[in-house]
Amino acid sequence: MWKGGECGVTSEDVERTVPDVSDQPLDRLMRLDGRTAVVTGGARNIGLAIASRLAEAGARVVIADADGPEAELGAEYVRSRGGIATSIAVDVRDSDAVRTLADAVVEQFGGVDIWVNNAGMFPTRGFLEMSDADWDATVELNLRGTFLGCREAARRMVAAERGGVIVNIASAAAFRSSGIELSHYVASKFGVRGLTQALAVELGRHGIRVIGVAPTYIERRERDVLHIASPTAGRERRPPHLLFHLPLGREGVPDDVARVVLFCASDLALLLTGSPILVDAGQLAV
Ligand SMILES: NC(=O)c1ccc[n+]([C@@H]2O[C@H](COP(=O)([O-])OP(=O)(O)OC[C@H]3O[C@@H](n4cnc5c(N)ncnc54)[C@H](O)[C@@H]3O)[C@@H](O)[C@H]2O)c1
């Protein structure tokens, strides 16, 4: 039965949703010590930057990526920076594989506290030429992959009765189609944004926060320079007319997204759920 306008919260739920942490010092609120985080598509670029920052804050990180050897190189990179990380080869479009991943994480680490659905693709195809396969491939990875990750994470978090955070990497394209040949991508990311909002409503009573992070253009970076600041980062990689539409004047780098994900995952953001957080250099303000 449809329960319009209801969130299903009962007085018993309130105790276990989100505590008031007003008396906690900032350095403790941003730490993730003792928590376990899964990052899908975490072998490189945005996903690896997220894994690295979550580990830097103290989380045990599981890099789950379709490319097993690259995932292990990513985990090695995180460990080389002092973090705790393991890797696992997983295709996020495969229901059984995602269930097995979630079970393995619970068995190995005793639970899952943070789950970042980052694996995604950014294909281009003119709408008139769009094949069924083009459409399905994009929606299957970007939207179905996010759905499967959310479901398996939420089931483990509800069973453990200790809440959790799910972060879904959407895109500025989840708000506005910013170019041609992107209909499949835009539709998939609007879907991720809608799923995030719906799950925040449905899972809030379990103390599970579900947040979207929506980046603008993000420069792709090699692993060895992922955390090396470059004053020219991104300047030459995109056509100038694209950067002209960004009020802050540069496209993002993976760590720009990772720091926002860390904020969302941390207790700094304890009352934040359901929102899509734009990391867009002001793109949508124009
Ligand atoms: N780069 C950008 O400009 C940008 C902008 C907005 C949003 N995003 C989003 O950020 C996320 C990451 O983007 P990126 O540029 O770092 O991507 P990327 O292509 O550099 O990395 C994606 C990672 O996902 C993995 N992957 C691909 N298919 C998979 C599958 N089926 N199962 C598991 N892992 C799989 C890849 O092996 C790779 O390691 C995506 O969801 C993307 O849509 C990116």
mmCIF file of C-alpha atoms and ligand atoms in Angstrom:
data_model
loop_
_atom_site.group_PDB
_atom_site.id
_atom_site.type_symbol
_atom_site.label_atom_id
_atom_site.label_comp_id
_atom_site.label_asym_id
_atom_site.label_seq_id
_atom_site.Cartn_x
_atom_site.Cartn_y
_atom_site.Cartn_z
ATOM 1 C CA MET A 1 0.000 0.000 0.000
ATOM 2 C CA TRP A 2 1.286 3.435 -0.925
ATOM 3 C CA LYS A 3 2.077 5.526 2.128
ATOM 4 C CA GLY A 4 2.275 9.021 0.638
ATOM 5 C CA GLY A 5 4.295 11.537 2.627
ATOM 6 C CA GLU A 6 5.332 8.952 5.188
ATOM 7 C CA CYS A 7 8.860 8.003 6.129
ATOM 8 C CA GLY A 8 7.881 5.143 8.408
ATOM 9 C CA VAL A 9 9.796 6.532 11.388
ATOM 10 C CA THR A 10 8.546 5.320 14.747
ATOM 11 C CA SER A 11 9.512 6.560 18.204
ATOM 12 C CA GLU A 12 11.682 3.440 18.671
ATOM 13 C CA ASP A 13 13.620 4.274 15.510
ATOM 14 C CA VAL A 14 14.627 7.729 16.708
ATOM 15 C CA GLU A 15 17.071 6.297 19.251
ATOM 16 C CA ARG A 16 19.092 4.556 16.578
ATOM 17 C CA THR A 17 18.988 7.106 13.779
ATOM 18 C CA VAL A 18 21.491 9.939 14.070
ATOM 19 C CA PRO A 19 22.950 11.160 17.358
ATOM 20 C CA ASP A 20 23.512 14.823 18.222
ATOM 21 C CA VAL A 21 27.289 15.317 18.103
ATOM 22 C CA SER A 22 27.400 19.021 18.974
ATOM 23 C CA ASP A 23 29.876 18.355 21.776
ATOM 24 C CA GLN A 24 32.369 16.432 19.610
ATOM 25 C CA PRO A 25 35.621 18.056 18.425
ATOM 26 C CA LEU A 26 36.078 18.554 14.694
ATOM 27 C CA ASP A 27 39.096 16.290 14.388
ATOM 28 C CA ARG A 28 37.072 13.360 15.763
ATOM 29 C CA LEU A 29 34.036 14.096 13.587
ATOM 30 C CA MET A 30 36.033 13.842 10.384
ATOM 31 C CA ARG A 31 37.733 10.558 11.350
ATOM 32 C CA LEU A 32 36.495 7.177 10.110
ATOM 33 C CA ASP A 33 38.589 4.925 12.341
ATOM 34 C CA GLY A 34 37.146 1.442 12.756
ATOM 35 C CA ARG A 35 34.713 1.857 9.870
ATOM 36 C CA THR A 36 34.685 -0.202 6.700
ATOM 37 C CA ALA A 37 34.139 1.402 3.301
ATOM 38 C CA VAL A 38 33.513 -0.159 -0.104
ATOM 39 C CA VAL A 39 34.334 1.916 -3.194
ATOM 40 C CA THR A 40 33.150 0.517 -6.524
ATOM 41 C CA GLY A 41 35.181 1.457 -9.573
ATOM 42 C CA GLY A 42 37.891 2.349 -7.081
ATOM 43 C CA ALA A 43 40.867 1.229 -9.166
ATOM 44 C CA ARG A 44 41.599 4.619 -10.682
ATOM 45 C CA ASN A 45 40.699 8.286 -11.061
ATOM 46 C CA ILE A 46 37.746 9.498 -8.950
ATOM 47 C CA GLY A 47 37.176 6.123 -7.270
ATOM 48 C CA LEU A 48 40.808 5.732 -6.257
ATOM 49 C CA ALA A 49 40.964 9.295 -4.944
ATOM 50 C CA ILE A 50 37.855 8.542 -2.838
ATOM 51 C CA ALA A 51 39.335 5.280 -1.532
ATOM 52 C CA SER A 52 42.541 7.073 -0.665
ATOM 53 C CA ARG A 53 40.887 9.907 1.290
ATOM 54 C CA LEU A 54 38.548 7.544 3.171
ATOM 55 C CA ALA A 55 41.579 5.438 4.145
ATOM 56 C CA GLU A 56 43.504 8.549 5.171
ATOM 57 C CA ALA A 57 40.629 9.308 7.560
ATOM 58 C CA GLY A 58 41.066 5.850 9.108
ATOM 59 C CA ALA A 59 38.570 3.648 7.258
ATOM 60 C CA ARG A 60 39.401 0.125 6.108
ATOM 61 C CA VAL A 61 38.782 0.375 2.385
ATOM 62 C CA VAL A 62 37.715 -2.308 -0.060
ATOM 63 C CA ILE A 63 38.376 -1.373 -3.678
ATOM 64 C CA ALA A 64 35.818 -3.230 -5.790
ATOM 65 C CA ASP A 65 36.461 -2.955 -9.509
ATOM 66 C CA ALA A 66 35.850 -4.961 -12.661
ATOM 67 C CA ASP A 67 39.573 -4.750 -13.385
ATOM 68 C CA GLY A 68 41.087 -6.982 -10.693
ATOM 69 C CA PRO A 69 44.801 -6.267 -11.324
ATOM 70 C CA GLU A 70 44.159 -2.498 -11.488
ATOM 71 C CA ALA A 71 42.094 -2.718 -8.294
ATOM 72 C CA GLU A 72 45.024 -4.373 -6.527
ATOM 73 C CA LEU A 73 47.383 -1.661 -7.826
ATOM 74 C CA GLY A 74 44.921 0.875 -6.423
ATOM 75 C CA ALA A 75 44.903 -0.885 -3.046
ATOM 76 C CA GLU A 76 48.726 -0.914 -3.117
ATOM 77 C CA TYR A 77 48.674 2.831 -3.773
ATOM 78 C CA VAL A 78 46.390 3.414 -0.763
ATOM 79 C CA ARG A 79 48.596 1.216 1.441
ATOM 80 C CA SER A 80 51.692 3.091 0.247
ATOM 81 C CA ARG A 81 50.086 6.231 1.702
ATOM 82 C CA GLY A 82 49.593 4.542 5.071
ATOM 83 C CA GLY A 83 45.995 3.366 4.607
ATOM 84 C CA ILE A 84 44.362 -0.023 5.063
ATOM 85 C CA ALA A 85 43.057 -1.342 1.760
ATOM 86 C CA THR A 86 42.181 -4.584 0.021
ATOM 87 C CA SER A 87 40.899 -5.210 -3.483
ATOM 88 C CA ILE A 88 38.351 -7.474 -5.089
ATOM 89 C CA ALA A 89 37.335 -8.012 -8.708
ATOM 90 C CA VAL A 90 33.603 -7.370 -9.101
ATOM 91 C CA ASP A 91 31.302 -6.520 -11.972
ATOM 92 C CA VAL A 92 28.752 -4.189 -10.345
ATOM 93 C CA ARG A 93 26.159 -5.099 -12.981
ATOM 94 C CA ASP A 94 26.112 -8.689 -11.701
ATOM 95 C CA SER A 95 23.632 -9.196 -8.892
ATOM 96 C CA ASP A 96 25.301 -12.366 -7.548
ATOM 97 C CA ALA A 97 28.744 -10.780 -7.655
ATOM 98 C CA VAL A 98 27.637 -7.703 -5.690
ATOM 99 C CA ARG A 99 25.899 -9.905 -3.114
ATOM 100 C CA THR A 100 29.058 -11.990 -2.771
ATOM 101 C CA LEU A 101 31.117 -8.802 -2.381
ATOM 102 C CA ALA A 102 28.871 -7.522 0.421
ATOM 103 C CA ASP A 103 28.949 -10.915 2.183
ATOM 104 C CA ALA A 104 32.746 -11.095 1.903
ATOM 105 C CA VAL A 105 33.154 -7.602 3.370
ATOM 106 C CA VAL A 106 30.855 -8.418 6.306
ATOM 107 C CA GLU A 107 32.649 -11.708 6.916
ATOM 108 C CA GLN A 108 36.116 -10.171 6.741
ATOM 109 C CA PHE A 109 35.505 -6.879 8.552
ATOM 110 C CA GLY A 110 32.375 -7.484 10.628
ATOM 111 C CA GLY A 111 30.124 -5.094 8.716
ATOM 112 C CA VAL A 112 29.961 -2.318 6.166
ATOM 113 C CA ASP A 113 29.601 1.314 7.250
ATOM 114 C CA ILE A 114 30.197 3.251 4.031
ATOM 115 C CA TRP A 115 29.425 2.190 0.468
ATOM 116 C CA VAL A 116 30.350 4.421 -2.461
ATOM 117 C CA ASN A 117 28.734 3.575 -5.814
ATOM 118 C CA ASN A 118 31.258 5.178 -8.139
ATOM 119 C CA ALA A 119 31.683 2.728 -11.041
ATOM 120 C CA GLY A 120 30.239 4.320 -14.140
ATOM 121 C CA MET A 121 30.789 5.134 -17.792
ATOM 122 C CA PHE A 122 30.544 8.280 -19.914
ATOM 123 C CA PRO A 123 29.781 7.248 -23.498
ATOM 124 C CA THR A 124 28.587 9.554 -26.273
ATOM 125 C CA ARG A 125 26.166 8.610 -29.042
ATOM 126 C CA GLY A 126 23.804 10.699 -31.152
ATOM 127 C CA PHE A 127 20.219 9.913 -30.198
ATOM 128 C CA LEU A 128 19.194 9.051 -33.772
ATOM 129 C CA GLU A 129 22.028 6.493 -33.962
ATOM 130 C CA MET A 130 21.471 5.134 -30.442
ATOM 131 C CA SER A 131 21.211 1.332 -30.489
ATOM 132 C CA ASP A 132 19.436 -0.740 -27.861
ATOM 133 C CA ALA A 133 22.869 -2.001 -26.817
ATOM 134 C CA ASP A 134 24.242 1.550 -26.353
ATOM 135 C CA TRP A 135 21.324 2.455 -24.136
ATOM 136 C CA ASP A 136 21.320 -0.759 -22.129
ATOM 137 C CA ALA A 137 25.082 -0.713 -21.492
ATOM 138 C CA THR A 138 24.956 2.774 -20.010
ATOM 139 C CA VAL A 139 21.846 2.295 -17.899
ATOM 140 C CA GLU A 140 23.017 -1.129 -16.777
ATOM 141 C CA LEU A 141 26.319 0.132 -15.407
ATOM 142 C CA ASN A 142 25.393 3.614 -14.181
ATOM 143 C CA LEU A 143 21.910 2.964 -12.788
ATOM 144 C CA ARG A 144 21.487 -0.783 -12.260
ATOM 145 C CA GLY A 145 25.023 -1.027 -10.834
ATOM 146 C CA THR A 146 24.156 1.733 -8.359
ATOM 147 C CA PHE A 147 20.845 0.047 -7.488
ATOM 148 C CA LEU A 148 22.552 -3.281 -6.767
ATOM 149 C CA GLY A 149 25.217 -1.620 -4.621
ATOM 150 C CA CYS A 150 22.606 0.341 -2.662
ATOM 151 C CA ARG A 151 20.488 -2.744 -2.071
ATOM 152 C CA GLU A 152 23.268 -5.013 -0.891
ATOM 153 C CA ALA A 153 24.794 -2.285 1.288
ATOM 154 C CA ALA A 154 21.428 -1.349 2.814
ATOM 155 C CA ARG A 155 20.535 -4.971 3.590
ATOM 156 C CA ARG A 156 23.817 -5.442 5.507
ATOM 157 C CA MET A 157 23.475 -2.086 7.290
ATOM 158 C CA VAL A 158 19.868 -2.743 8.358
ATOM 159 C CA ALA A 159 20.769 -6.239 9.600
ATOM 160 C CA ALA A 160 23.632 -4.820 11.688
ATOM 161 C CA GLU A 161 21.365 -2.102 13.179
ATOM 162 C CA ARG A 162 24.154 0.455 13.309
ATOM 163 C CA GLY A 163 23.231 2.719 10.400
ATOM 164 C CA GLY A 164 25.592 3.667 7.616
ATOM 165 C CA VAL A 165 26.219 5.946 4.659
ATOM 166 C CA ILE A 166 25.708 5.265 0.968
ATOM 167 C CA VAL A 167 27.212 7.773 -1.465
ATOM 168 C CA ASN A 168 26.179 7.611 -5.115
ATOM 169 C CA ILE A 169 28.374 9.378 -7.654
ATOM 170 C CA ALA A 170 25.982 11.109 -10.037
ATOM 171 C CA SER A 171 27.003 14.020 -12.282
ATOM 172 C CA ALA A 172 26.162 17.632 -13.021
ATOM 173 C CA ALA A 173 24.329 15.951 -15.918
ATOM 174 C CA ALA A 174 21.876 14.644 -13.309
ATOM 175 C CA PHE A 175 20.574 18.235 -13.179
ATOM 176 C CA ARG A 176 20.991 19.532 -16.703
ATOM 177 C CA SER A 177 21.943 18.022 -20.009
ATOM 178 C CA SER A 178 24.976 20.050 -20.952
ATOM 179 C CA GLY A 179 25.571 18.819 -24.469
ATOM 180 C CA ILE A 180 24.465 16.636 -27.319
ATOM 181 C CA GLU A 181 24.949 12.867 -27.721
ATOM 182 C CA LEU A 182 24.474 12.253 -24.007
ATOM 183 C CA SER A 183 20.830 11.182 -23.697
ATOM 184 C CA HIS A 184 21.654 7.714 -22.299
ATOM 185 C CA TYR A 185 24.187 9.125 -19.831
ATOM 186 C CA VAL A 186 21.924 11.986 -18.713
ATOM 187 C CA ALA A 187 18.977 9.611 -18.236
ATOM 188 C CA SER A 188 21.104 7.220 -16.189
ATOM 189 C CA LYS A 189 22.422 9.974 -13.923
ATOM 190 C CA PHE A 190 18.976 11.540 -13.430
ATOM 191 C CA GLY A 191 18.014 8.014 -12.370
ATOM 192 C CA VAL A 192 20.865 7.863 -9.862
ATOM 193 C CA ARG A 193 19.750 11.190 -8.403
ATOM 194 C CA GLY A 194 16.145 9.987 -8.087
ATOM 195 C CA LEU A 195 17.155 6.657 -6.577
ATOM 196 C CA THR A 196 19.299 8.488 -4.024
ATOM 197 C CA GLN A 197 16.412 10.671 -2.930
ATOM 198 C CA ALA A 198 13.936 7.785 -2.739
ATOM 199 C CA LEU A 199 16.314 5.644 -0.667
ATOM 200 C CA ALA A 200 17.081 8.485 1.726
ATOM 201 C CA VAL A 201 13.364 8.620 2.503
ATOM 202 C CA GLU A 202 12.976 4.861 2.844
ATOM 203 C CA LEU A 203 16.176 4.097 4.758
ATOM 204 C CA GLY A 204 16.363 7.097 7.072
ATOM 205 C CA ARG A 205 14.505 5.266 9.822
ATOM 206 C CA HIS A 206 17.373 2.775 9.917
ATOM 207 C CA GLY A 207 19.936 5.531 10.432
ATOM 208 C CA ILE A 208 21.191 5.080 6.869
ATOM 209 C CA ARG A 209 22.066 8.272 5.028
ATOM 210 C CA VAL A 210 21.995 8.196 1.207
ATOM 211 C CA ILE A 211 23.723 11.072 -0.543
ATOM 212 C CA GLY A 212 24.499 11.946 -4.155
ATOM 213 C CA VAL A 213 27.712 13.649 -5.210
ATOM 214 C CA ALA A 214 27.469 15.291 -8.602
ATOM 215 C CA PRO A 215 30.744 16.327 -10.257
ATOM 216 C CA THR A 216 31.340 18.553 -13.247
ATOM 217 C CA TYR A 217 34.122 17.696 -15.732
ATOM 218 C CA ILE A 218 36.871 15.882 -13.851
ATOM 219 C CA GLU A 219 40.335 15.482 -15.287
ATOM 220 C CA ARG A 220 41.508 11.864 -15.532
ATOM 221 C CA ARG A 221 44.760 11.365 -13.646
ATOM 222 C CA GLU A 222 47.458 8.732 -13.534
ATOM 223 C CA ARG A 223 47.860 7.003 -10.200
ATOM 224 C CA ASP A 224 51.319 8.409 -9.532
ATOM 225 C CA VAL A 225 50.131 12.036 -9.753
ATOM 226 C CA LEU A 226 46.680 11.543 -8.225
ATOM 227 C CA HIS A 227 47.578 13.508 -5.104
ATOM 228 C CA ILE A 228 50.151 15.887 -6.548
ATOM 229 C CA ALA A 229 48.737 19.391 -6.935
ATOM 230 C CA SER A 230 49.316 20.863 -10.359
ATOM 231 C CA PRO A 231 48.605 24.539 -11.063
ATOM 232 C CA THR A 232 47.826 23.689 -14.675
ATOM 233 C CA ALA A 233 45.609 20.710 -13.848
ATOM 234 C CA GLY A 234 42.875 20.379 -16.401
ATOM 235 C CA ARG A 235 43.714 23.593 -18.224
ATOM 236 C CA GLU A 236 44.680 22.005 -21.506
ATOM 237 C CA ARG A 237 42.599 18.880 -21.430
ATOM 238 C CA ARG A 238 39.132 20.233 -22.166
ATOM 239 C CA PRO A 239 38.078 22.450 -25.029
ATOM 240 C CA PRO A 240 38.333 26.051 -23.746
ATOM 241 C CA HIS A 241 34.637 26.687 -24.469
ATOM 242 C CA LEU A 242 33.744 24.097 -21.805
ATOM 243 C CA LEU A 243 35.930 25.682 -19.126
ATOM 244 C CA PHE A 244 34.482 29.070 -20.097
ATOM 245 C CA HIS A 245 31.222 27.844 -18.533
ATOM 246 C CA LEU A 246 32.816 27.130 -15.154
ATOM 247 C CA PRO A 247 32.842 30.187 -12.863
ATOM 248 C CA LEU A 248 35.805 28.827 -10.903
ATOM 249 C CA GLY A 249 37.760 28.583 -14.146
ATOM 250 C CA ARG A 250 39.107 25.073 -13.952
ATOM 251 C CA GLU A 251 37.685 21.622 -14.263
ATOM 252 C CA GLY A 252 37.940 19.318 -11.264
ATOM 253 C CA VAL A 253 40.572 16.804 -10.341
ATOM 254 C CA PRO A 254 39.610 13.487 -8.698
ATOM 255 C CA ASP A 255 40.573 14.693 -5.237
ATOM 256 C CA ASP A 256 38.076 17.587 -5.490
ATOM 257 C CA VAL A 257 35.338 14.952 -5.545
ATOM 258 C CA ALA A 258 37.014 12.705 -2.966
ATOM 259 C CA ARG A 259 37.149 15.407 -0.278
ATOM 260 C CA VAL A 260 33.410 16.023 -0.650
ATOM 261 C CA VAL A 261 32.690 12.298 -0.432
ATOM 262 C CA LEU A 262 34.763 12.174 2.753
ATOM 263 C CA PHE A 263 32.671 15.002 4.212
ATOM 264 C CA CYS A 264 29.428 13.203 3.284
ATOM 265 C CA ALA A 265 30.645 9.910 4.752
ATOM 266 C CA SER A 266 31.872 11.466 7.977
ATOM 267 C CA ASP A 267 29.959 12.495 11.083
ATOM 268 C CA LEU A 268 30.422 16.127 10.004
ATOM 269 C CA ALA A 269 27.448 15.470 7.725
ATOM 270 C CA LEU A 270 25.281 13.521 10.174
ATOM 271 C CA LEU A 271 22.039 15.297 9.271
ATOM 272 C CA LEU A 272 22.721 15.261 5.535
ATOM 273 C CA THR A 273 20.739 12.782 3.458
ATOM 274 C CA GLY A 274 18.841 12.687 0.184
ATOM 275 C CA SER A 275 20.664 15.663 -1.308
ATOM 276 C CA PRO A 276 22.736 15.635 -4.441
ATOM 277 C CA ILE A 277 25.854 17.672 -3.621
ATOM 278 C CA LEU A 278 27.201 19.481 -6.662
ATOM 279 C CA VAL A 279 30.979 19.583 -7.081
ATOM 280 C CA ASP A 280 30.682 21.645 -10.232
ATOM 281 C CA ALA A 281 32.925 24.726 -10.067
ATOM 282 C CA GLY A 282 29.684 26.710 -10.269
ATOM 283 C CA GLN A 283 28.628 25.166 -13.599
ATOM 284 C CA LEU A 284 24.955 25.014 -12.725
ATOM 285 C CA ALA A 285 24.909 28.522 -11.296
ATOM 286 C CA VAL A 286 25.501 29.981 -14.765
HETATM 287 N N1 LIG B 1 35.328 12.101 -15.025
HETATM 288 C C1 LIG B 1 34.345 12.973 -15.114
HETATM 289 O O1 LIG B 1 34.452 14.037 -15.779
HETATM 290 C C2 LIG B 1 33.035 12.703 -14.394
HETATM 291 C C3 LIG B 1 32.089 13.738 -14.281
HETATM 292 C C4 LIG B 1 30.885 13.494 -13.630
HETATM 293 C C5 LIG B 1 30.628 12.242 -13.085
HETATM 294 N N2 LIG B 1 31.560 11.256 -13.193
HETATM 295 C C6 LIG B 1 31.254 9.949 -12.623
HETATM 296 O O2 LIG B 1 32.260 9.575 -11.697
HETATM 297 C C7 LIG B 1 32.414 8.164 -11.697
HETATM 298 C C8 LIG B 1 33.878 7.806 -11.932
HETATM 299 O O3 LIG B 1 34.303 8.421 -13.126
HETATM 300 P P1 LIG B 1 35.815 8.312 -13.652
HETATM 301 O O4 LIG B 1 35.988 9.381 -14.660
HETATM 302 O O5 LIG B 1 36.747 8.208 -12.506
HETATM 303 O O6 LIG B 1 35.717 6.903 -14.408
HETATM 304 P P2 LIG B 1 36.881 5.966 -14.978
HETATM 305 O O7 LIG B 1 36.380 5.397 -16.278
HETATM 306 O O8 LIG B 1 38.201 6.647 -14.990
HETATM 307 O O9 LIG B 1 36.939 4.796 -13.885
HETATM 308 C C9 LIG B 1 35.830 3.966 -13.714
HETATM 309 C C10 LIG B 1 36.256 2.727 -12.938
HETATM 310 O O10 LIG B 1 35.119 1.865 -12.887
HETATM 311 C C11 LIG B 1 35.518 0.570 -13.221
HETATM 312 N N3 LIG B 1 34.394 -0.154 -13.829
HETATM 313 C C12 LIG B 1 33.884 -0.024 -15.067
HETATM 314 N N4 LIG B 1 32.878 -0.888 -15.249
HETATM 315 C C13 LIG B 1 32.746 -1.577 -14.089
HETATM 316 C C14 LIG B 1 31.886 -2.616 -13.670
HETATM 317 N N5 LIG B 1 30.958 -3.142 -14.498
HETATM 318 N N6 LIG B 1 32.011 -3.097 -12.420
HETATM 319 C C15 LIG B 1 32.957 -2.599 -11.580
HETATM 320 N N7 LIG B 1 33.815 -1.614 -11.938
HETATM 321 C C16 LIG B 1 33.697 -1.122 -13.181
HETATM 322 C C17 LIG B 1 36.662 0.738 -14.214
HETATM 323 O O11 LIG B 1 37.480 -0.435 -14.281
HETATM 324 C C18 LIG B 1 37.385 1.938 -13.637
HETATM 325 O O12 LIG B 1 38.354 1.563 -12.684
HETATM 326 C C19 LIG B 1 31.448 7.626 -12.757
HETATM 327 O O13 LIG B 1 30.230 7.230 -12.158
HETATM 328 C C20 LIG B 1 31.221 8.824 -13.647
HETATM 329 O O14 LIG B 1 29.991 8.799 -14.344
HETATM 330 C C21 LIG B 1 32.752 11.442 -13.838
#
